[in-house]
mmCIF file of C-alpha atoms and ligand atoms in Angstrom:
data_model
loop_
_atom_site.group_PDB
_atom_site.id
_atom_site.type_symbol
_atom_site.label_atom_id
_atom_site.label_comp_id
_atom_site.label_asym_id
_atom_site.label_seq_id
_atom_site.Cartn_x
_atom_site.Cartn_y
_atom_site.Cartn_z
ATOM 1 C CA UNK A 152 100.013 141.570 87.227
ATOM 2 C CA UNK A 153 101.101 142.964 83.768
ATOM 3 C CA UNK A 154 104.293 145.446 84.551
ATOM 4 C CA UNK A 155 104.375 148.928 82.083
ATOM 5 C CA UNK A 156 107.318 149.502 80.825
ATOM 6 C CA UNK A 157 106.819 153.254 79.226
ATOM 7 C CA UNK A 158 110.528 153.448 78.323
ATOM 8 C CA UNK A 159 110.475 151.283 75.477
ATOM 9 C CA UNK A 160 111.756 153.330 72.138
ATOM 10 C CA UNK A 161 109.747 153.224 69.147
ATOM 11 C CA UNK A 162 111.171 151.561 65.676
ATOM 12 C CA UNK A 163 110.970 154.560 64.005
ATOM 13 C CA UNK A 164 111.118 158.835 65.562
ATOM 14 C CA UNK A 165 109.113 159.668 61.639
ATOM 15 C CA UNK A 166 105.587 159.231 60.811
ATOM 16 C CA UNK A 167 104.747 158.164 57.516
ATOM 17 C CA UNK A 168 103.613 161.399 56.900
ATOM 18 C CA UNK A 169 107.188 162.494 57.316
ATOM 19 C CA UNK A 170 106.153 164.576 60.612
ATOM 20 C CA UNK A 171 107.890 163.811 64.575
ATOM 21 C CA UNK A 172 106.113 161.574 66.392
ATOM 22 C CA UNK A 173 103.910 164.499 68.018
ATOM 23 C CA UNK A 174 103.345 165.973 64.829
ATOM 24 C CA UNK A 175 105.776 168.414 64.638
ATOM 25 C CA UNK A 176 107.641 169.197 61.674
ATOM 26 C CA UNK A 177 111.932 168.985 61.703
ATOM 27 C CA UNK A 178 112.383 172.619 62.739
ATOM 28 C CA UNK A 179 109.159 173.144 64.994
ATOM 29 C CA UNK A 180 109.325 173.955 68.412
ATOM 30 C CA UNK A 181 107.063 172.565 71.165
ATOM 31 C CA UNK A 182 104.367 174.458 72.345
ATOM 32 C CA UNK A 183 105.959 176.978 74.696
ATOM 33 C CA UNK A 184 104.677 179.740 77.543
ATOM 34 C CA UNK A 185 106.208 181.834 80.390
ATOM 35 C CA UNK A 186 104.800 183.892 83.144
ATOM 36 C CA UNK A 187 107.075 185.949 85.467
ATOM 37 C CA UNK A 188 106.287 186.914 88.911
ATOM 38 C CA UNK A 189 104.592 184.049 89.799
ATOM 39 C CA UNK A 190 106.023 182.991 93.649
ATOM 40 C CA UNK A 191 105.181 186.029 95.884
ATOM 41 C CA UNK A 192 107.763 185.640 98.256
ATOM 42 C CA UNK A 193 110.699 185.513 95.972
ATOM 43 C CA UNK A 194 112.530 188.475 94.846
ATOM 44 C CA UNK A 195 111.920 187.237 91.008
ATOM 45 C CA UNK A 196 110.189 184.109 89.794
ATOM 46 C CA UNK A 197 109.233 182.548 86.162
ATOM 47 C CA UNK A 198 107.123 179.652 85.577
ATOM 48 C CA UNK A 199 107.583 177.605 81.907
ATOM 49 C CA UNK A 200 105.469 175.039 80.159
ATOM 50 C CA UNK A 201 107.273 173.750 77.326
ATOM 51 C CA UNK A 202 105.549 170.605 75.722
ATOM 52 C CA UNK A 203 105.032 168.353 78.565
ATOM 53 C CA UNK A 204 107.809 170.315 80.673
ATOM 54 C CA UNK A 205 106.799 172.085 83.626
ATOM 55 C CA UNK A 206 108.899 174.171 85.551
ATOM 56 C CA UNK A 207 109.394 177.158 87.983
ATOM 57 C CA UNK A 208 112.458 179.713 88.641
ATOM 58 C CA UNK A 209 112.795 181.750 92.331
ATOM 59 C CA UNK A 210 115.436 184.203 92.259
ATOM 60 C CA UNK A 211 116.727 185.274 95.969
ATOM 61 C CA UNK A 212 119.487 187.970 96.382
ATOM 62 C CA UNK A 213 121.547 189.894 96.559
ATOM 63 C CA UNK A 214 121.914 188.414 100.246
ATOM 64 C CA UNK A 215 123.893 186.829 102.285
ATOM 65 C CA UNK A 216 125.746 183.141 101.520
ATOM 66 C CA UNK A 217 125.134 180.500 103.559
ATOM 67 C CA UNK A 218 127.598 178.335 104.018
ATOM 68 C CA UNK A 219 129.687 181.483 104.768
ATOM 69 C CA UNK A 220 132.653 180.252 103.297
ATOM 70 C CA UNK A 221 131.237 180.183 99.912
ATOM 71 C CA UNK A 222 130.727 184.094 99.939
ATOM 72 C CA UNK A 223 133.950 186.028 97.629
ATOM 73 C CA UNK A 224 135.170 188.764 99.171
ATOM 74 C CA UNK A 225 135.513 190.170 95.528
ATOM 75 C CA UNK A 226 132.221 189.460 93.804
ATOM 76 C CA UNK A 227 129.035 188.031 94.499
ATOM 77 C CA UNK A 228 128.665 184.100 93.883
ATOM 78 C CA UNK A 229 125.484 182.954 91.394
ATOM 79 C CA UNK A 230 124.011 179.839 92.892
ATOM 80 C CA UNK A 231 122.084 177.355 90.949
ATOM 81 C CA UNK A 232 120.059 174.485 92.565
ATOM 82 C CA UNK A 233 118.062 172.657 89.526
ATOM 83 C CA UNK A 234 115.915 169.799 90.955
ATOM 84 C CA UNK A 235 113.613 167.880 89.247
ATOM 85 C CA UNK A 236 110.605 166.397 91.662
ATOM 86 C CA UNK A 237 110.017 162.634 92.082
ATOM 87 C CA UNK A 238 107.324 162.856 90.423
ATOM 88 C CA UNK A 239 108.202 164.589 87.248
ATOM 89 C CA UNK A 240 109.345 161.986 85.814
ATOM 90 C CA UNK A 241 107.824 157.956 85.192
ATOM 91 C CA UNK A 242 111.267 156.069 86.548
ATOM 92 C CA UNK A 243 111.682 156.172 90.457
ATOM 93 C CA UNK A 244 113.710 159.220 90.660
ATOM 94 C CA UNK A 245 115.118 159.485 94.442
ATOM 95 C CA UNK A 246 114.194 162.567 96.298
ATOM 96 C CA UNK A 247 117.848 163.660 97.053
ATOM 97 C CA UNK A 248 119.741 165.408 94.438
ATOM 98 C CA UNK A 249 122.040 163.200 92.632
ATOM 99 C CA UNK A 250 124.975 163.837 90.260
ATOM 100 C CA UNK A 251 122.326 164.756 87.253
ATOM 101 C CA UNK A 252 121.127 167.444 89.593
ATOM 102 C CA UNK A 253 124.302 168.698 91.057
ATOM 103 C CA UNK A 254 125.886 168.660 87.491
ATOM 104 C CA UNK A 255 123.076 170.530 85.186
ATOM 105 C CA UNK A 256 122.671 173.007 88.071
ATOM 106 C CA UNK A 257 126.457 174.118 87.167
ATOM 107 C CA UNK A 258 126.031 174.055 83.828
ATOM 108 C CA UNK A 259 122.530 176.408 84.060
ATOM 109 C CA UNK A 260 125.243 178.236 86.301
ATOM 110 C CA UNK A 261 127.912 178.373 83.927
ATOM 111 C CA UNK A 262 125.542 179.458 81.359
ATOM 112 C CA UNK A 263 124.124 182.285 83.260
ATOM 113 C CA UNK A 264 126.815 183.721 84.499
ATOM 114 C CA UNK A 265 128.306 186.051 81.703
ATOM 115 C CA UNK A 266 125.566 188.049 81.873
ATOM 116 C CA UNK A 267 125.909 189.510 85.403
ATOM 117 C CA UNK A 268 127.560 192.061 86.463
ATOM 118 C CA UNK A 269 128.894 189.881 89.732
ATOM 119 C CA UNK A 270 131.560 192.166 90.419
ATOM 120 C CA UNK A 271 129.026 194.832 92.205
ATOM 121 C CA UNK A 272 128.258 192.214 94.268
ATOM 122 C CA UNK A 273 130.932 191.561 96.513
ATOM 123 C CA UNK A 274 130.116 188.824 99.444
ATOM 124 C CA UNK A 275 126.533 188.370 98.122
ATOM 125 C CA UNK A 276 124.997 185.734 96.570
ATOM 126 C CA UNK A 277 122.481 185.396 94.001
ATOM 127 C CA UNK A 278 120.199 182.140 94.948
ATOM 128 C CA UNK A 279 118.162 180.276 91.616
ATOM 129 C CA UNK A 280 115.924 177.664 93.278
ATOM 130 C CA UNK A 281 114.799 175.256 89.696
ATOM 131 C CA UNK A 282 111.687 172.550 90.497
ATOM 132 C CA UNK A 283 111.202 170.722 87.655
ATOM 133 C CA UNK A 284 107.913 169.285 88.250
ATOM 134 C CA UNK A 285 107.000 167.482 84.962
ATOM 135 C CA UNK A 286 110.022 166.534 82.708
ATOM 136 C CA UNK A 287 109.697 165.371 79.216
ATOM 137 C CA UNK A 288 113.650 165.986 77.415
ATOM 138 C CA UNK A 289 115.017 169.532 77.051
ATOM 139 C CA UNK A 290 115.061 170.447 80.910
ATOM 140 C CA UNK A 291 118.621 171.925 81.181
ATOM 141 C CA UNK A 292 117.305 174.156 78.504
ATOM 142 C CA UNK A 293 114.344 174.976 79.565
ATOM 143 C CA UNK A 294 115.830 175.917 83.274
ATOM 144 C CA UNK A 295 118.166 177.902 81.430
ATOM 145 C CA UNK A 296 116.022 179.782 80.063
ATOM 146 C CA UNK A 297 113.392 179.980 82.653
ATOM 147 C CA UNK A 298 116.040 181.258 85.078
ATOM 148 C CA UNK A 299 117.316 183.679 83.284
ATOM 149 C CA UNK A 300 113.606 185.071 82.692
ATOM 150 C CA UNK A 301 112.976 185.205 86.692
ATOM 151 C CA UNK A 302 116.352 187.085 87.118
ATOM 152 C CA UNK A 303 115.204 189.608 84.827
ATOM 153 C CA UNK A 304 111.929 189.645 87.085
ATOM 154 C CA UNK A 305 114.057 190.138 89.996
ATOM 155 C CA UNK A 306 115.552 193.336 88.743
ATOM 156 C CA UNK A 307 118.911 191.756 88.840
ATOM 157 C CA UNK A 308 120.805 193.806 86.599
ATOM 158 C CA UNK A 309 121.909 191.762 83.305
ATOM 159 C CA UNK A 310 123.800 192.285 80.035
ATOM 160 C CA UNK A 311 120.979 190.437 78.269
ATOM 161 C CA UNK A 312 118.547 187.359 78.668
ATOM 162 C CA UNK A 313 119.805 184.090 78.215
ATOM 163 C CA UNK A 314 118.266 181.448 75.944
ATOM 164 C CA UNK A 315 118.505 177.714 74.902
ATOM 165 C CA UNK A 316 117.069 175.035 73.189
ATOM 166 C CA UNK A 317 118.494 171.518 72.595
ATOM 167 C CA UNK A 318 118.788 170.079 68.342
ATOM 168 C CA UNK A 319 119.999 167.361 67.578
ATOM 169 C CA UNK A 320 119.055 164.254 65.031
ATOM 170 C CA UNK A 321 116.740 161.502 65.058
ATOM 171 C CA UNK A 322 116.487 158.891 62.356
ATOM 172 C CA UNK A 323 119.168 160.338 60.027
ATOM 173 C CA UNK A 324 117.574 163.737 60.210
ATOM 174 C CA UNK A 325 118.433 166.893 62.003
ATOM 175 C CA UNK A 326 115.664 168.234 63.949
ATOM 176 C CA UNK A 327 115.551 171.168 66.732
ATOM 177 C CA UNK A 328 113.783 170.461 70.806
ATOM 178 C CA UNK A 329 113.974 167.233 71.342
ATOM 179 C CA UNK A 330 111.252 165.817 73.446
ATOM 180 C CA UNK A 331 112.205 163.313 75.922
ATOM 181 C CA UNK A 332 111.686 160.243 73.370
ATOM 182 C CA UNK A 333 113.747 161.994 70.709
ATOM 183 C CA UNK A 334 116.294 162.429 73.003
ATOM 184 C CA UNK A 335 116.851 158.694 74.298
ATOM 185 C CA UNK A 336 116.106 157.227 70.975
ATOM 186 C CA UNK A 337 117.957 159.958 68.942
ATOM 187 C CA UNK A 338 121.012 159.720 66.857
ATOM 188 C CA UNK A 339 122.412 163.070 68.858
ATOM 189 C CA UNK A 340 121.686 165.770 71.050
ATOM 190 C CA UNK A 341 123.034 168.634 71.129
ATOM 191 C CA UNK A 342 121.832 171.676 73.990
ATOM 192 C CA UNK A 343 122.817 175.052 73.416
ATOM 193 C CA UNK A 344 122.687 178.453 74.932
ATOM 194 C CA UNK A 345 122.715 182.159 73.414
ATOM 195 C CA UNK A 346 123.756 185.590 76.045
ATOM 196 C CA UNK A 347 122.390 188.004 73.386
ATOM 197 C CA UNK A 348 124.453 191.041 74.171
ATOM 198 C CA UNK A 349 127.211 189.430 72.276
ATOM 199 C CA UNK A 350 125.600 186.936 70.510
ATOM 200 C CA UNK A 351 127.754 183.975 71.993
ATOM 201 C CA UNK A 352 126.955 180.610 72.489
ATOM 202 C CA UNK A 353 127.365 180.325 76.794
ATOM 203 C CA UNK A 354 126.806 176.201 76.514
ATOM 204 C CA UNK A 355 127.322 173.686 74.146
ATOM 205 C CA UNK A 356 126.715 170.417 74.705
ATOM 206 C CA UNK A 357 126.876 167.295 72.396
ATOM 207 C CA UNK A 358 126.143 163.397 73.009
ATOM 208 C CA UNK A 359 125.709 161.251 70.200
ATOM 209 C CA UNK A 360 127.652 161.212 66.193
ATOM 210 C CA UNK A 361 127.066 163.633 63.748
ATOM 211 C CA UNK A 362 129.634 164.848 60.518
ATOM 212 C CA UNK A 363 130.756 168.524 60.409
ATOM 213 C CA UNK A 364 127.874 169.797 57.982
ATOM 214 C CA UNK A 365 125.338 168.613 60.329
ATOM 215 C CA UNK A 366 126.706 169.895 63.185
ATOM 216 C CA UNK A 367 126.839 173.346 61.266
ATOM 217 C CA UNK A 368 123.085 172.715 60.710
ATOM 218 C CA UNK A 369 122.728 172.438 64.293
ATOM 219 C CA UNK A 370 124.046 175.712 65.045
ATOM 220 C CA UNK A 371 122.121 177.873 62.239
ATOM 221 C CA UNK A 372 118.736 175.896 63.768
ATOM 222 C CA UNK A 373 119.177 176.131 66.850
ATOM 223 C CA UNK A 374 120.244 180.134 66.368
ATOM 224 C CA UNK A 375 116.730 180.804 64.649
ATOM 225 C CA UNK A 376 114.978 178.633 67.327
ATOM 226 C CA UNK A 377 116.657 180.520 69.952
ATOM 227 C CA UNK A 378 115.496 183.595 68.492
ATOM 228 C CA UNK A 379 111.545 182.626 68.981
ATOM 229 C CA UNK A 380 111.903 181.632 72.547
ATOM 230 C CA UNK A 381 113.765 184.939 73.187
ATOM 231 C CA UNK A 382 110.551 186.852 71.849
ATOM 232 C CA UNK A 383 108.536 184.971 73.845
ATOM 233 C CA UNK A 384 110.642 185.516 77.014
ATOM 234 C CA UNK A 385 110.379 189.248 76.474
ATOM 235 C CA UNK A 386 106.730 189.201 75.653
ATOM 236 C CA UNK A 387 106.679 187.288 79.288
ATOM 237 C CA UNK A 388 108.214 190.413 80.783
ATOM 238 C CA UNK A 389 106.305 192.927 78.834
ATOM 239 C CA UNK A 390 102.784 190.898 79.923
ATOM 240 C CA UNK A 391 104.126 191.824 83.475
ATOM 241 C CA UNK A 392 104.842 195.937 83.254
ATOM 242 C CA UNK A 393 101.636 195.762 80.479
ATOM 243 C CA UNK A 394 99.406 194.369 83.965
ATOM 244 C CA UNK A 395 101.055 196.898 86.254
ATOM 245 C CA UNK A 396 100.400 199.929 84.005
ATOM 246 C CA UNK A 397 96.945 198.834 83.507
ATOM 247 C CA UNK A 398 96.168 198.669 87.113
ATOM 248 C CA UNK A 399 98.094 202.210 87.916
ATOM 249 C CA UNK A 400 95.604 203.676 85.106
ATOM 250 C CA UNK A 401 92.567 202.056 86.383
ATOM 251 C CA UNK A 402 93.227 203.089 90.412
ATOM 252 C CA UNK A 403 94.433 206.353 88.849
ATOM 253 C CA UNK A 404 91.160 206.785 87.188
ATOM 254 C CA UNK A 405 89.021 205.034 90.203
ATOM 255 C CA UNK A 406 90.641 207.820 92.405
ATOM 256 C CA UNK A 407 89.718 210.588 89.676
ATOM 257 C CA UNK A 408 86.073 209.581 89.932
ATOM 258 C CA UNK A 409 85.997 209.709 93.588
ATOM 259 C CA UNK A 410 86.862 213.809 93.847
HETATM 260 O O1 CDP B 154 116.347 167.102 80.506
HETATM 261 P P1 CDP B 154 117.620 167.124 79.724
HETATM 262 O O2 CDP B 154 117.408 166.694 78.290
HETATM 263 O O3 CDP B 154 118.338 168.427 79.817
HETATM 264 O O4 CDP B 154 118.602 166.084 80.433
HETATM 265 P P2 CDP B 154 118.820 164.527 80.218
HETATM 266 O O5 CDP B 154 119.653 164.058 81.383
HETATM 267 O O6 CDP B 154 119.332 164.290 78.830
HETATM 268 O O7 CDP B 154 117.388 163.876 80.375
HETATM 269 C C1 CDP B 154 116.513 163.749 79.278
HETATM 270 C C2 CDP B 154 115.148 163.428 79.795
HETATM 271 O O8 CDP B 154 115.162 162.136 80.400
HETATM 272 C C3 CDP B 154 114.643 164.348 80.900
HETATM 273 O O9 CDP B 154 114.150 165.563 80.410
HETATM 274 C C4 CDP B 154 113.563 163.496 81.504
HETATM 275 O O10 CDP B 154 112.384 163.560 80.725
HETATM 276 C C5 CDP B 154 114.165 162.100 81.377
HETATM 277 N N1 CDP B 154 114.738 161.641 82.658
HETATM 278 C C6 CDP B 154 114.085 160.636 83.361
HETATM 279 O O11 CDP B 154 113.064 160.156 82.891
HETATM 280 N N2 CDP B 154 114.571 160.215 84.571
HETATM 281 C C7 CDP B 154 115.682 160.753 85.100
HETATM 282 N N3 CDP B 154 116.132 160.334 86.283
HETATM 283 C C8 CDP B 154 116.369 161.769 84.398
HETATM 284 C C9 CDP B 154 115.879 162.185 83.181
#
């Protein structure tokens, strides 16, 4: 029996042709879409494909907390619960959250958080189921972001989206969303977030060496990257009110005929 071991890191994160591995170029993001409104039953949902990453947001709440002694008598609690299926990834990942889990999901909570308005709230809770079901490097960003899309689907009211996207460098060179290669075989990683009603960072995260210049470049890339996901999360939530509109005109119009 010949045993595959798919973790083994390349020599080299370059091409000769100077491009990433998958053919992206230093600054290029992966190929990236979002839906909202995609889980019926929740109050808000968002579903994300991000390179290989694939991953859905439920929103639940305001409502009651359970365990009851979790609820504030002063403002409503945000709850984060990132999990990433045993199958999303190739390792044997066990089924019951682990420190990763428990960890990233305050962190996505952390990151989230200045941009509600908690204190209307009081004794409520706002519930963010994550299921990561395919995971390829990137995924506290991409819940991050995916989150606070299905928040804004739930109507929840919020001082701004949140976005982020991980830089970092591989091979010497600075480069923005790592994949999951990049990230184990990198020189650095660094995951950031942006709450864009102030334009502050709401995570920063860094693993790895890098000098003071470089870490500079970090920030300015990962500002501009920031800046394309954020279109693309509004575009997800204009798609939405765009498919509602267009089915008020046409019942509006079916109706008209029908007099
Ligand atoms: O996903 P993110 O980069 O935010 O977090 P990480 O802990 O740095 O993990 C990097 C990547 O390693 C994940 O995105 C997965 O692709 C992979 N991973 C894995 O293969 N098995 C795990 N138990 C955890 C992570």
């Amino acid at each position: 029996m010949v045993l595959i071991i798919k973790d083994e890191y390349p020599d080299k994160l370059f091409r000769e042709d100077g491009k990433r591995l998958d053919g992206r170029e230093k600054t290029e993001l992966r190929p990236l879409k979002m839906e909202v409104g995609v889980i019926k039953n929740a109050d808000g949902s968002a579903y994300l494909e991000w390179g290989n990453n694939k991953i859905f947001a439920a929103v639940y709440g305001p409502r009651e907390v359970h365990p009851h002694h979790l609820a504030k008598p002063d403002r409503g609690v945000l709850r984060i619960f990132y999990r990433m299926a045993t199958y999303s990834v190739f390792d044997r990942k066990r089924p019951a959250p682990g420190r990763r889990e428990k960890e990233i999901s305050m962190i996505i909570s952390d990151c989230i958080e200045p941009v509600l308005f908690l204190e209307l709230y009081p004794g409520t809770a706002f519930e963010v189921f994550i299921e990561v079901i395919d995971a390829d490097g990137g995924t506290r960003c991409a819940s991050t972001t995916v989150a606070s899309l299905a928040l804004a689907d739930a109507g929840v009211p919020m001082k701004s989206l949140v976005t982020a996207v991980a830089v970092g460098k591989i091979d010497g060179e600075i480069v923005v969303d790592l994949s999951g290669i990049e990230d184990k075989a990198g020189d650095a990683d660094l995951p950031l977030a942006i709450t864009w009603f102030n334009d502050e960072l709401s995570l920063l995260q860094f693993d790895g060496s890098m000098d003071a210049d470089e870490f500079d470049t970090c920030l300015k890339l990962g500002k501009e990257a920031a800046e394309k996901i954020y279109q693309i999360q509004l575009d997800a939530l204009r798609s939405k009110y765009i498919s509602i509109q267009e089915s008020v005109n046409q019942s509006s119009n079916t109706s008209g005929g029908d007099e």
